[in-house]
């Protein structure tokens, strides 16, 4: 009696603490209702499309059925996959992506106002299978779904490291799988100009000497994207980040220097001369060509990171600014005013070509026409200011996936949090957001591994209701998506594994894998400042390049440890000995022992060459930190508090273990430090 009363009391609490059962769906749909039945495990599906005929949509349906191994197009006994849609949707017109999807034992039904909704429903359908590969089934379910934001992007940067078409295409497949719908294609920067220009051919011949897309290839990508309901926004970054242009057309420069395409990283503050008519004539020529090549009505002109030093230092340009009153209150010339004048000229050109100009938040300021769109990267402030000033706006701050931060850290930022200081009208101007993957440290081989699966967390933030914020459940589904993407041809798991196999050079790869998977590259842009000189020519094939941006092994370890230490009594005396704590302890110990013993196994390989030897100290530290944590677990289990001496020594060792090597660090050191000092 008492027991059942207790259970009764606990039940609502348990139900509340459980994450919603969304199975493997990522992003989580607006409404899901799971049934108990399922579609027969081996039943084939025969598509019946009811809407305007479209070969691309038919092909998309075929792809989904093939991936589900249920293509019953030619089978007599197949169950119906009934697809009804009102019209062909176009992402560039912000057409609706809403859909409903229903699976019953008798078949599958999709209803959507547009073909875009059908594409999103197919992406959901591909994430539905339950069970193992041998007995996979489609569960009974009813889903009503629609995106929270219409602009859900990924920036791909083939300027820093060139990315062949195959890389772009497989990333488009991944984007479609998690319902991202904007490819922001960063096509020019200091290190490269990446599109063939027929009117200004030196741009790709000189600026893109080590890789560019032919216009034919661009069209191929555009078609591939469109077939997946993804729009493509090209970016031609001006007036800064444009050294590759200056290498091709030196007359664009703001001084008498001549430039080559930059082999260096960093903010160069080299800019075009905005005072010369010839600059605009050249830009107009290129934009006439590129606005025709890229059909989307939005067109990105960059505008970031030009501090104006070259303008201030050129007496002729400084004079130009003075003559036009481009001076600040203190009398100094005002770079921002000159750049705004430049932006206005560019905007006029783009308007002539029926495009809406998008730029990074630096372009925001007095004098910028309201129909310019602002992409906010330096903070939320720019996003809100832009929306208040009447601009459409896109959030990227918080979604910089090139910083090696956790999926959870990218999952948290919301373009319109509950406390956003905006009116409803202003909120409508916030179109959504974009994950940005700058490629200083990602070449075409490892690019996928820097983008996926973390970008899926951003995709969920931009698609799902704002209330979907359960981090452990996000990680659970992220694991499933990661496997799904590998099946679609993404290389995010294979490529690091291949790097490790090459580095192992005949030795057993397992201990090297254990080490690599316990490391992470140093965060943010610290990799530039660790005493190792990177240029565009530096091979990205060291252990740091195989190390995950977020170590899944350490994250899982930390999650188990957190749930163990969440027992209140653990703080004071000792852990309760329940089956669950025993399981958790066993799991933690198994992992710690693997890490502890790894150093002896991997050192012989690390000592074979200089580029591996760099990581030898961290391998040793992995043993040290694991040993400390094993000791700590024993203290907890036995209820013996640590002595002050032990604590002091442990803290000292952990400080030591946090020192980076080979531009990587040991995330376990911080996890253990927290566990020891709590
Ligand atoms: C940027 O990251 N410079 C837009």
XYZ file of C-alpha atoms and ligand atoms in Angstrom:
682
model
C 0.000 0.000 0.000
C 2.687 2.406 1.049
C 4.728 1.355 -1.951
C 1.940 2.000 -4.411
C 1.191 5.323 -2.757
C 4.816 6.258 -3.169
C 4.739 5.177 -6.789
C 1.646 7.245 -7.331
C 3.376 10.254 -5.852
C 6.478 9.706 -7.937
C 4.691 9.057 -11.183
C 3.877 12.597 -12.267
C 7.379 13.658 -11.353
C 8.915 10.898 -13.429
C 6.639 11.712 -16.347
C 7.681 15.332 -16.152
C 11.387 14.549 -16.025
C 11.201 12.264 -19.058
C 12.021 13.892 -22.385
C 9.158 13.816 -24.861
C 9.300 10.594 -26.822
C 10.353 11.921 -30.179
C 12.347 8.798 -31.105
C 14.940 9.665 -33.736
C 13.297 12.762 -35.186
C 15.635 15.727 -35.490
C 14.437 18.440 -35.729
C 11.539 17.623 -33.416
C 8.244 18.268 -35.246
C 5.689 20.768 -34.002
C 3.251 17.978 -33.077
C 3.801 14.231 -32.909
C 1.474 11.540 -31.754
C 2.836 7.996 -31.706
C 0.514 5.032 -32.104
C 1.043 1.449 -31.031
C 0.756 -0.244 -34.415
C 3.229 -0.182 -37.269
C 3.586 -0.680 -40.973
C 4.526 -4.292 -41.686
C 8.337 -4.651 -41.496
C 8.914 -5.668 -45.068
C 5.981 -3.892 -46.744
C 6.858 -1.971 -49.876
C 5.358 1.430 -50.607
C 4.012 2.602 -53.919
C 3.914 6.377 -54.381
C 0.729 8.059 -55.583
C 1.354 11.733 -56.228
C -1.609 14.049 -56.353
C -0.466 17.523 -57.329
C 1.194 19.327 -60.252
C 3.598 16.945 -61.982
C 7.235 17.521 -61.069
C 10.109 15.248 -62.041
C 12.315 16.522 -59.190
C 9.688 15.707 -56.591
C 9.113 12.275 -58.097
C 12.871 11.667 -57.895
C 12.921 12.812 -54.250
C 10.165 10.334 -53.399
C 12.149 7.599 -55.148
C 15.283 8.473 -53.156
C 13.395 8.277 -49.874
C 11.854 4.904 -50.734
C 15.243 3.562 -51.819
C 16.824 4.719 -48.570
C 14.026 3.040 -46.627
C 14.437 -0.109 -48.794
C 10.720 0.082 -49.460
C 10.548 1.110 -53.085
C 7.472 -0.679 -54.374
C 6.957 1.462 -57.474
C 6.662 -1.656 -59.635
C 5.265 -4.077 -57.036
C 1.659 -5.294 -57.244
C 1.174 -5.816 -53.501
C 2.750 -2.555 -52.289
C 0.919 -0.333 -49.801
C 0.105 3.242 -50.786
C 2.341 6.225 -50.122
C -0.292 8.833 -50.795
C 1.157 12.309 -51.399
C -1.176 15.263 -51.863
C 0.100 18.801 -52.427
C -1.394 21.991 -53.740
C 1.355 23.579 -55.782
C 5.043 23.484 -56.575
C 6.803 25.430 -53.833
C 9.763 27.726 -54.298
C 12.017 28.349 -51.328
C 13.185 31.686 -52.710
C 9.582 32.900 -52.510
C 9.318 31.756 -48.876
C 6.600 29.292 -49.885
C 5.151 27.159 -47.125
C 7.031 24.127 -45.802
C 4.189 22.860 -43.607
C 3.114 19.228 -43.887
C 1.251 16.466 -42.197
C 2.476 12.887 -42.220
C 0.573 9.843 -41.144
C 1.788 6.265 -40.930
C -0.725 3.477 -40.282
C -0.553 -0.287 -40.846
C -2.260 0.411 -44.183
C 0.212 2.873 -45.632
C 1.614 6.370 -45.467
C -0.108 9.678 -46.214
C 1.518 13.061 -46.742
C -0.473 16.271 -47.122
C 1.122 19.641 -47.773
C 0.166 22.949 -49.340
C 3.349 22.888 -51.450
C 5.937 20.445 -52.761
C 8.384 21.924 -50.222
C 6.223 20.530 -47.451
C 6.379 17.151 -49.172
C 10.200 17.301 -49.174
C 10.212 18.075 -45.436
C 7.753 15.225 -44.817
C 10.030 12.844 -46.724
C 12.961 13.922 -44.521
C 10.842 13.076 -41.475
C 9.785 9.751 -42.983
C 13.458 8.805 -43.432
C 14.032 9.278 -39.698
C 11.055 7.166 -38.633
C 12.361 3.585 -38.882
C 12.637 1.806 -35.542
C 14.254 -1.467 -34.626
C 17.507 -2.877 -35.932
C 18.613 -3.195 -39.530
C 17.236 -6.747 -39.760
C 13.770 -5.924 -38.495
C 13.247 -2.285 -39.178
C 9.661 -1.043 -39.057
C 7.790 2.216 -39.507
C 5.848 3.018 -36.341
C 2.301 4.277 -36.441
C 2.422 8.037 -36.077
C 0.634 11.245 -36.879
C 2.700 14.379 -37.362
C 1.717 17.996 -37.982
C 4.775 20.059 -38.636
C 5.977 23.452 -39.740
C 9.185 25.444 -39.316
C 9.562 28.161 -36.713
C 11.817 30.212 -39.018
C 11.818 30.410 -42.821
C 15.631 30.924 -43.082
C 17.691 28.007 -41.793
C 21.139 28.114 -43.262
C 24.602 26.691 -43.414
C 27.519 28.811 -44.615
C 30.054 26.792 -46.568
C 33.402 28.465 -47.200
C 35.231 27.114 -50.247
C 37.327 30.315 -50.394
C 39.794 29.393 -47.608
C 40.037 25.770 -48.711
C 38.425 24.865 -51.998
C 35.561 22.367 -51.723
C 34.818 20.331 -54.837
C 31.232 19.937 -56.037
C 31.007 16.492 -54.436
C 31.565 18.052 -50.994
C 28.862 20.641 -51.604
C 26.397 18.036 -52.824
C 26.796 15.690 -49.912
C 26.452 18.592 -47.497
C 23.247 19.575 -49.304
C 22.006 16.024 -48.689
C 22.796 16.405 -45.001
C 21.115 19.810 -44.875
C 17.966 18.378 -46.446
C 17.970 15.545 -43.904
C 17.692 18.037 -41.023
C 15.478 20.490 -42.932
C 18.015 23.279 -43.435
C 16.962 25.300 -46.455
C 19.642 27.922 -47.203
C 23.122 27.247 -48.540
C 25.150 30.412 -47.992
C 28.009 29.908 -50.417
C 30.976 32.099 -49.402
C 32.579 32.271 -52.826
C 35.313 34.840 -52.418
C 37.787 35.920 -49.779
C 41.423 36.929 -49.351
C 42.507 33.369 -50.101
C 40.478 32.680 -53.207
C 37.865 33.674 -55.759
C 35.913 30.545 -56.550
C 33.569 31.107 -59.503
C 34.347 31.240 -63.173
C 33.654 34.715 -64.542
C 33.302 35.072 -68.272
C 33.340 38.868 -68.100
C 36.290 39.204 -65.702
C 38.139 35.928 -66.256
C 41.226 36.925 -64.278
C 39.064 36.646 -61.149
C 38.977 32.871 -61.391
C 42.195 32.430 -63.385
C 44.301 34.339 -60.855
C 42.042 34.492 -57.795
C 40.928 30.901 -58.153
C 44.171 29.423 -59.444
C 43.949 26.574 -56.949
C 40.297 25.822 -57.476
C 37.067 27.374 -58.736
C 33.614 26.288 -59.869
C 32.809 26.550 -63.557
C 29.456 28.170 -64.269
C 28.287 24.762 -65.436
C 29.168 23.344 -62.013
C 27.399 26.215 -60.281
C 24.238 25.399 -62.222
C 24.635 21.749 -61.285
C 24.812 22.675 -57.595
C 21.854 25.047 -57.915
C 19.745 22.331 -59.448
C 20.818 19.796 -56.827
C 19.907 22.250 -54.082
C 16.588 23.202 -55.621
C 15.602 19.560 -55.916
C 16.039 19.361 -52.140
C 14.152 22.552 -51.345
C 17.322 24.476 -50.574
C 18.000 27.979 -51.833
C 21.525 29.114 -52.608
C 22.721 32.574 -51.566
C 26.119 33.456 -53.039
C 28.452 35.744 -51.111
C 31.009 37.960 -52.805
C 32.706 39.676 -49.906
C 33.478 43.394 -50.551
C 35.184 45.786 -49.983
C 37.379 43.864 -47.490
C 38.236 40.150 -47.548
C 38.865 40.736 -51.233
C 42.608 40.235 -51.727
C 41.939 37.550 -54.362
C 40.131 40.206 -56.431
C 43.072 42.597 -56.061
C 45.491 39.894 -57.181
C 43.482 39.630 -60.402
C 42.701 43.334 -60.866
C 45.321 45.446 -59.022
C 43.526 48.656 -60.029
C 40.918 47.838 -57.347
C 43.454 48.345 -54.549
C 43.404 51.264 -52.119
C 47.157 51.772 -52.441
C 49.976 51.151 -54.900
C 50.812 47.712 -53.570
C 50.319 44.653 -55.674
C 48.883 41.598 -54.026
C 48.930 37.907 -54.580
C 46.123 35.689 -53.413
C 46.787 35.535 -49.684
C 48.544 32.446 -48.326
C 47.924 33.798 -44.800
C 44.975 33.565 -42.435
C 43.648 36.361 -40.295
C 41.952 39.695 -40.802
C 44.128 41.456 -43.360
C 42.272 44.781 -43.558
C 43.079 45.058 -47.230
C 40.211 46.765 -49.032
C 39.055 47.906 -52.444
C 39.213 51.601 -53.254
C 35.624 52.890 -52.898
C 36.471 56.356 -54.262
C 37.178 55.323 -57.850
C 34.439 54.990 -60.458
C 36.427 52.180 -62.046
C 35.855 50.087 -58.903
C 32.082 50.336 -59.368
C 32.328 49.678 -63.087
C 34.145 46.444 -62.368
C 31.740 45.453 -59.602
C 28.772 46.193 -61.828
C 30.167 43.974 -64.550
C 30.637 41.087 -62.173
C 27.311 41.553 -60.417
C 25.474 41.709 -63.744
C 26.936 38.297 -64.493
C 26.577 36.722 -61.048
C 23.071 37.979 -60.314
C 22.006 36.231 -63.507
C 23.863 33.038 -62.623
C 22.335 32.824 -59.131
C 18.530 33.080 -59.348
C 17.803 33.651 -55.650
C 16.510 37.179 -54.944
C 18.964 37.525 -52.006
C 22.620 38.311 -52.744
C 25.325 38.587 -50.055
C 28.045 41.227 -50.298
C 29.921 40.484 -47.070
C 31.047 43.864 -45.817
C 32.774 42.516 -42.695
C 36.115 43.195 -41.059
C 37.506 46.200 -42.836
C 38.914 48.634 -40.294
C 39.590 51.229 -42.984
C 43.315 51.564 -42.294
C 44.178 51.511 -45.986
C 41.662 54.288 -46.653
C 42.927 56.469 -43.826
C 46.536 55.982 -44.884
C 45.997 56.955 -48.512
C 46.042 60.808 -48.618
C 43.881 60.857 -51.735
C 41.183 58.680 -50.127
C 41.402 60.613 -46.831
C 40.972 63.838 -48.800
C 37.945 62.359 -50.581
C 36.366 61.586 -47.219
C 37.047 65.115 -45.872
C 35.591 66.748 -48.965
C 32.373 64.810 -48.456
C 32.078 65.464 -44.749
C 32.928 61.878 -43.844
C 34.533 62.930 -40.578
C 33.829 61.995 -37.009
C 33.158 64.433 -34.192
C 36.828 64.377 -33.230
C 37.771 65.430 -36.769
C 39.205 62.054 -37.823
C 38.049 60.622 -41.122
C 35.083 58.294 -40.767
C 35.702 54.934 -42.367
C 32.187 53.808 -41.610
C 30.666 56.672 -43.576
C 32.786 55.778 -46.591
C 31.843 52.135 -46.371
C 28.170 53.073 -46.100
C 28.521 55.162 -49.257
C 30.111 52.140 -50.912
C 27.298 49.879 -49.678
C 24.691 52.258 -51.056
C 26.299 52.133 -54.481
C 26.400 48.345 -54.361
C 22.816 48.200 -53.153
C 21.703 50.392 -56.059
C 23.415 48.014 -58.464
C 21.843 44.964 -56.892
C 18.431 46.618 -56.878
C 18.848 47.202 -60.602
C 19.358 43.432 -60.913
C 16.299 42.823 -58.718
C 18.269 41.482 -55.780
C 18.060 42.137 -52.067
C 21.450 42.883 -50.586
C 22.564 40.908 -47.545
C 25.621 41.902 -45.494
C 27.352 41.139 -42.197
C 26.375 43.349 -39.276
C 29.230 45.825 -39.837
C 27.223 47.340 -42.696
C 24.477 48.396 -40.295
C 24.377 52.100 -39.532
C 22.822 55.442 -40.411
C 22.303 55.836 -44.113
C 21.883 52.149 -44.886
C 18.575 51.670 -46.739
C 16.097 49.503 -44.837
C 15.839 46.881 -47.530
C 19.401 45.706 -46.861
C 19.368 42.461 -44.883
C 21.671 42.099 -41.881
C 23.454 38.909 -40.853
C 24.441 39.275 -37.247
C 27.691 37.562 -36.252
C 29.282 39.778 -33.594
C 26.405 39.560 -31.131
C 22.658 39.615 -30.655
C 22.741 43.398 -30.462
C 23.185 43.793 -34.219
C 20.250 41.476 -34.820
C 17.886 43.482 -32.649
C 19.149 46.847 -33.866
C 18.689 45.727 -37.441
C 15.135 44.535 -36.825
C 14.321 47.777 -35.003
C 15.721 49.825 -37.890
C 13.442 48.002 -40.313
C 15.914 45.477 -41.753
C 15.293 41.805 -42.191
C 17.886 39.997 -40.097
C 19.559 36.606 -39.713
C 21.385 35.323 -36.635
C 24.781 33.663 -36.867
C 26.270 34.753 -33.549
C 26.262 31.618 -31.413
C 26.192 29.383 -34.472
C 29.915 29.599 -35.371
C 30.569 25.907 -35.720
C 34.208 26.505 -36.715
C 35.032 27.391 -33.074
C 35.095 23.746 -31.892
C 32.379 24.424 -29.334
C 29.783 21.941 -28.140
C 26.519 21.139 -29.880
C 24.797 22.217 -26.652
C 26.399 25.666 -26.871
C 25.009 26.109 -30.402
C 21.646 24.667 -29.395
C 21.032 27.324 -26.754
C 21.020 30.617 -28.701
C 17.526 31.453 -29.895
C 17.034 34.101 -32.616
C 13.972 35.338 -30.727
C 14.226 34.364 -27.056
C 11.215 34.974 -24.835
C 12.810 38.181 -23.513
C 13.780 39.618 -26.895
C 13.251 43.394 -26.750
C 11.241 43.456 -29.957
C 7.685 44.208 -31.013
C 5.747 41.593 -32.975
C 6.369 43.585 -36.124
C 10.123 43.620 -35.444
C 10.143 39.910 -34.631
C 8.714 39.157 -38.054
C 11.836 40.676 -39.596
C 14.016 38.026 -37.973
C 14.134 35.452 -40.711
C 16.108 32.810 -38.834
C 19.752 31.899 -38.624
C 22.762 30.256 -40.165
C 25.484 27.965 -38.916
C 28.786 29.246 -40.276
C 31.664 26.948 -41.120
C 34.740 28.984 -42.019
C 37.396 26.756 -43.480
C 40.807 27.961 -42.290
C 41.216 24.608 -40.542
C 38.976 22.440 -42.672
C 39.894 21.154 -46.104
C 37.649 19.137 -48.383
C 38.712 15.896 -46.664
C 37.718 16.759 -43.102
C 35.103 19.439 -43.809
C 32.117 17.188 -43.059
C 33.567 16.260 -39.672
C 33.698 19.932 -38.673
C 30.112 20.517 -39.778
C 28.300 17.358 -38.697
C 26.618 16.288 -36.583
C 26.770 19.539 -34.529
C 25.029 21.605 -37.201
C 21.931 19.484 -36.712
C 21.556 21.117 -33.269
C 21.302 24.513 -34.995
C 18.860 23.045 -37.504
C 16.596 21.980 -34.657
C 16.787 25.386 -32.978
C 15.646 27.025 -36.208
C 12.919 24.539 -37.117
C 11.389 23.222 -33.882
C 9.165 25.041 -31.395
C 11.114 27.261 -28.970
C 10.100 24.944 -26.130
C 12.213 22.084 -27.519
C 15.310 22.568 -25.366
C 16.103 19.220 -23.731
C 19.876 18.913 -24.145
C 20.355 15.210 -23.255
C 17.543 14.286 -25.619
C 19.075 16.435 -28.355
C 22.362 14.541 -27.948
C 20.556 11.196 -28.044
C 18.932 12.117 -31.357
C 22.136 13.734 -32.647
C 23.800 10.324 -32.316
C 21.093 8.805 -34.497
C 21.379 11.607 -37.065
C 25.123 11.107 -37.202
C 24.600 7.484 -38.258
C 21.892 8.520 -40.711
C 24.194 11.066 -42.365
C 26.967 8.532 -42.745
C 24.456 6.441 -44.687
C 23.784 9.429 -46.957
C 27.470 9.588 -47.902
C 28.770 12.190 -45.452
C 32.381 11.613 -44.463
C 32.273 13.054 -40.953
C 33.067 9.724 -39.310
C 35.041 8.045 -42.082
C 37.481 10.862 -42.837
C 38.990 11.214 -39.331
C 39.214 7.428 -39.165
C 41.166 7.402 -42.429
C 43.533 10.092 -41.137
C 44.164 7.965 -38.058
C 44.823 4.878 -40.172
C 47.408 6.837 -42.173
C 49.059 8.136 -39.009
C 49.121 4.664 -37.456
C 51.229 3.576 -40.448
C 50.924 -0.123 -39.769
C 50.684 0.095 -35.958
C 47.405 -0.870 -34.274
C 45.134 2.129 -34.812
C 42.946 1.493 -31.737
C 45.088 3.256 -29.088
C 45.604 6.224 -31.429
C 41.833 6.381 -31.948
C 41.274 6.297 -28.180
C 43.683 9.198 -27.755
C 42.297 11.233 -30.685
C 38.747 10.755 -29.434
C 39.701 12.072 -26.001
C 41.211 15.230 -27.521
C 39.629 18.355 -28.953
C 41.237 21.166 -30.937
C 41.837 24.263 -28.811
C 38.733 26.431 -28.859
C 37.706 29.501 -30.777
C 40.559 30.880 -32.863
C 43.346 29.871 -30.452
C 44.751 27.488 -33.037
C 46.306 30.483 -34.778
C 48.266 31.386 -31.648
C 49.889 28.186 -30.427
C 53.310 28.578 -31.986
C 52.472 26.500 -35.035
C 52.381 28.523 -38.246
C 49.421 27.734 -40.467
C 49.121 28.906 -44.067
C 46.747 27.925 -46.845
C 49.319 25.295 -47.806
C 49.625 23.575 -44.417
C 48.393 19.985 -44.701
C 45.517 19.299 -42.324
C 46.483 15.723 -41.557
C 47.765 15.778 -37.975
C 46.134 14.375 -34.862
C 44.434 17.731 -34.213
C 42.630 17.348 -37.547
C 41.320 13.920 -36.618
C 40.279 15.014 -33.125
C 36.542 15.726 -32.832
C 35.342 19.286 -32.258
C 33.385 17.860 -29.343
C 34.594 14.584 -27.900
C 31.636 12.218 -27.729
C 33.551 9.867 -25.421
C 34.243 12.650 -22.919
C 30.758 14.109 -23.252
C 29.149 10.762 -22.483
C 31.541 10.233 -19.599
C 30.669 13.670 -18.240
C 26.936 13.035 -18.603
C 27.157 9.757 -16.671
C 29.304 11.397 -14.028
C 26.855 14.287 -13.695
C 23.917 11.972 -13.151
C 25.903 10.036 -10.563
C 26.908 13.174 -8.694
C 23.377 14.514 -8.873
C 22.523 12.283 -5.922
C 22.378 14.764 -3.059
C 24.131 12.458 -0.619
C 27.113 12.123 -2.928
C 28.047 15.660 -2.049
C 28.307 14.995 1.620
C 29.215 11.466 2.429
C 28.848 8.648 0.012
C 26.876 7.371 -2.931
C 23.745 5.350 -2.413
C 24.402 1.766 -3.503
C 21.591 1.158 -5.947
C 21.694 -0.967 -9.113
C 21.714 2.287 -11.085
C 24.716 3.787 -9.261
C 26.540 0.464 -9.612
C 25.886 0.494 -13.351
C 27.034 4.095 -13.650
C 30.163 3.443 -11.600
C 31.007 0.397 -13.682
C 30.572 2.379 -16.893
C 32.773 5.214 -15.640
C 35.466 2.816 -14.435
C 35.566 0.882 -17.695
C 36.105 4.111 -19.607
C 38.665 5.463 -17.136
C 40.671 2.244 -17.236
C 40.742 2.308 -21.019
C 42.073 5.882 -20.906
C 44.463 5.095 -18.069
C 46.030 2.160 -19.896
C 46.116 3.817 -23.300
C 49.351 5.747 -22.863
C 51.508 2.625 -22.619
C 49.881 1.290 -25.780
C 50.141 4.423 -27.906
C 53.540 5.843 -26.882
C 55.601 3.556 -29.160
C 53.629 4.893 -32.143
C 53.768 8.520 -30.939
C 57.543 8.275 -30.667
C 57.956 7.240 -34.326
C 57.774 10.778 -35.720
C 57.827 14.429 -34.785
C 54.268 15.308 -35.700
C 52.897 12.534 -33.470
C 55.439 13.108 -30.704
C 53.834 16.494 -30.075
C 50.872 14.672 -28.556
C 52.900 12.438 -26.230
C 52.485 14.761 -23.211
C 48.695 14.806 -23.554
C 48.604 11.040 -23.838
C 50.495 10.854 -20.549
C 48.150 13.426 -19.017
C 45.181 11.289 -20.032
C 46.578 8.585 -17.771
C 47.191 11.052 -14.946
C 43.685 12.519 -15.116
C 42.012 9.112 -15.400
C 43.955 7.897 -12.382
C 42.792 10.896 -10.353
C 39.197 10.276 -11.305
C 39.443 6.580 -10.428
C 40.735 7.597 -7.013
C 37.918 10.070 -6.621
C 35.304 7.437 -7.488
C 36.762 5.170 -4.846
C 36.549 7.965 -2.265
C 32.917 8.520 -3.176
C 32.057 4.872 -3.140
C 33.672 4.274 0.212
C 32.425 7.513 1.686
C 35.958 8.631 2.486
C 36.376 12.346 1.842
C 39.562 13.355 0.081
C 42.368 14.730 2.229
C 43.385 18.351 1.767
C 46.788 17.152 0.501
C 45.203 14.888 -2.092
C 42.922 17.697 -3.256
C 45.756 20.193 -3.545
C 47.938 17.754 -5.470
C 45.043 16.792 -7.738
C 44.285 20.402 -8.587
C 47.891 21.016 -9.457
C 47.999 17.984 -11.725
C 44.776 19.027 -13.415
C 46.113 22.504 -14.130
C 49.079 20.834 -15.789
C 46.755 18.545 -17.772
C 44.862 21.511 -19.177
C 47.886 22.764 -21.101
C 47.376 22.309 -24.859
C 49.780 20.411 -27.098
C 49.737 20.156 -30.865
C 46.819 22.663 -30.826
C 44.681 20.187 -28.924
C 43.561 19.909 -25.340
C 42.127 17.279 -23.006
C 38.489 18.103 -22.246
C 38.510 15.409 -19.556
C 40.727 17.593 -17.368
C 37.944 20.148 -16.873
C 35.281 17.458 -16.350
C 37.422 15.908 -13.614
C 38.307 19.262 -12.062
C 34.611 20.063 -11.673
C 33.894 16.646 -10.189
C 36.696 16.980 -7.682
C 35.997 20.519 -6.579
C 32.205 20.327 -6.309
C 32.864 37.076 -40.157
O 32.996 36.104 -39.401
N 33.896 37.861 -40.405
C 31.603 37.376 -40.779
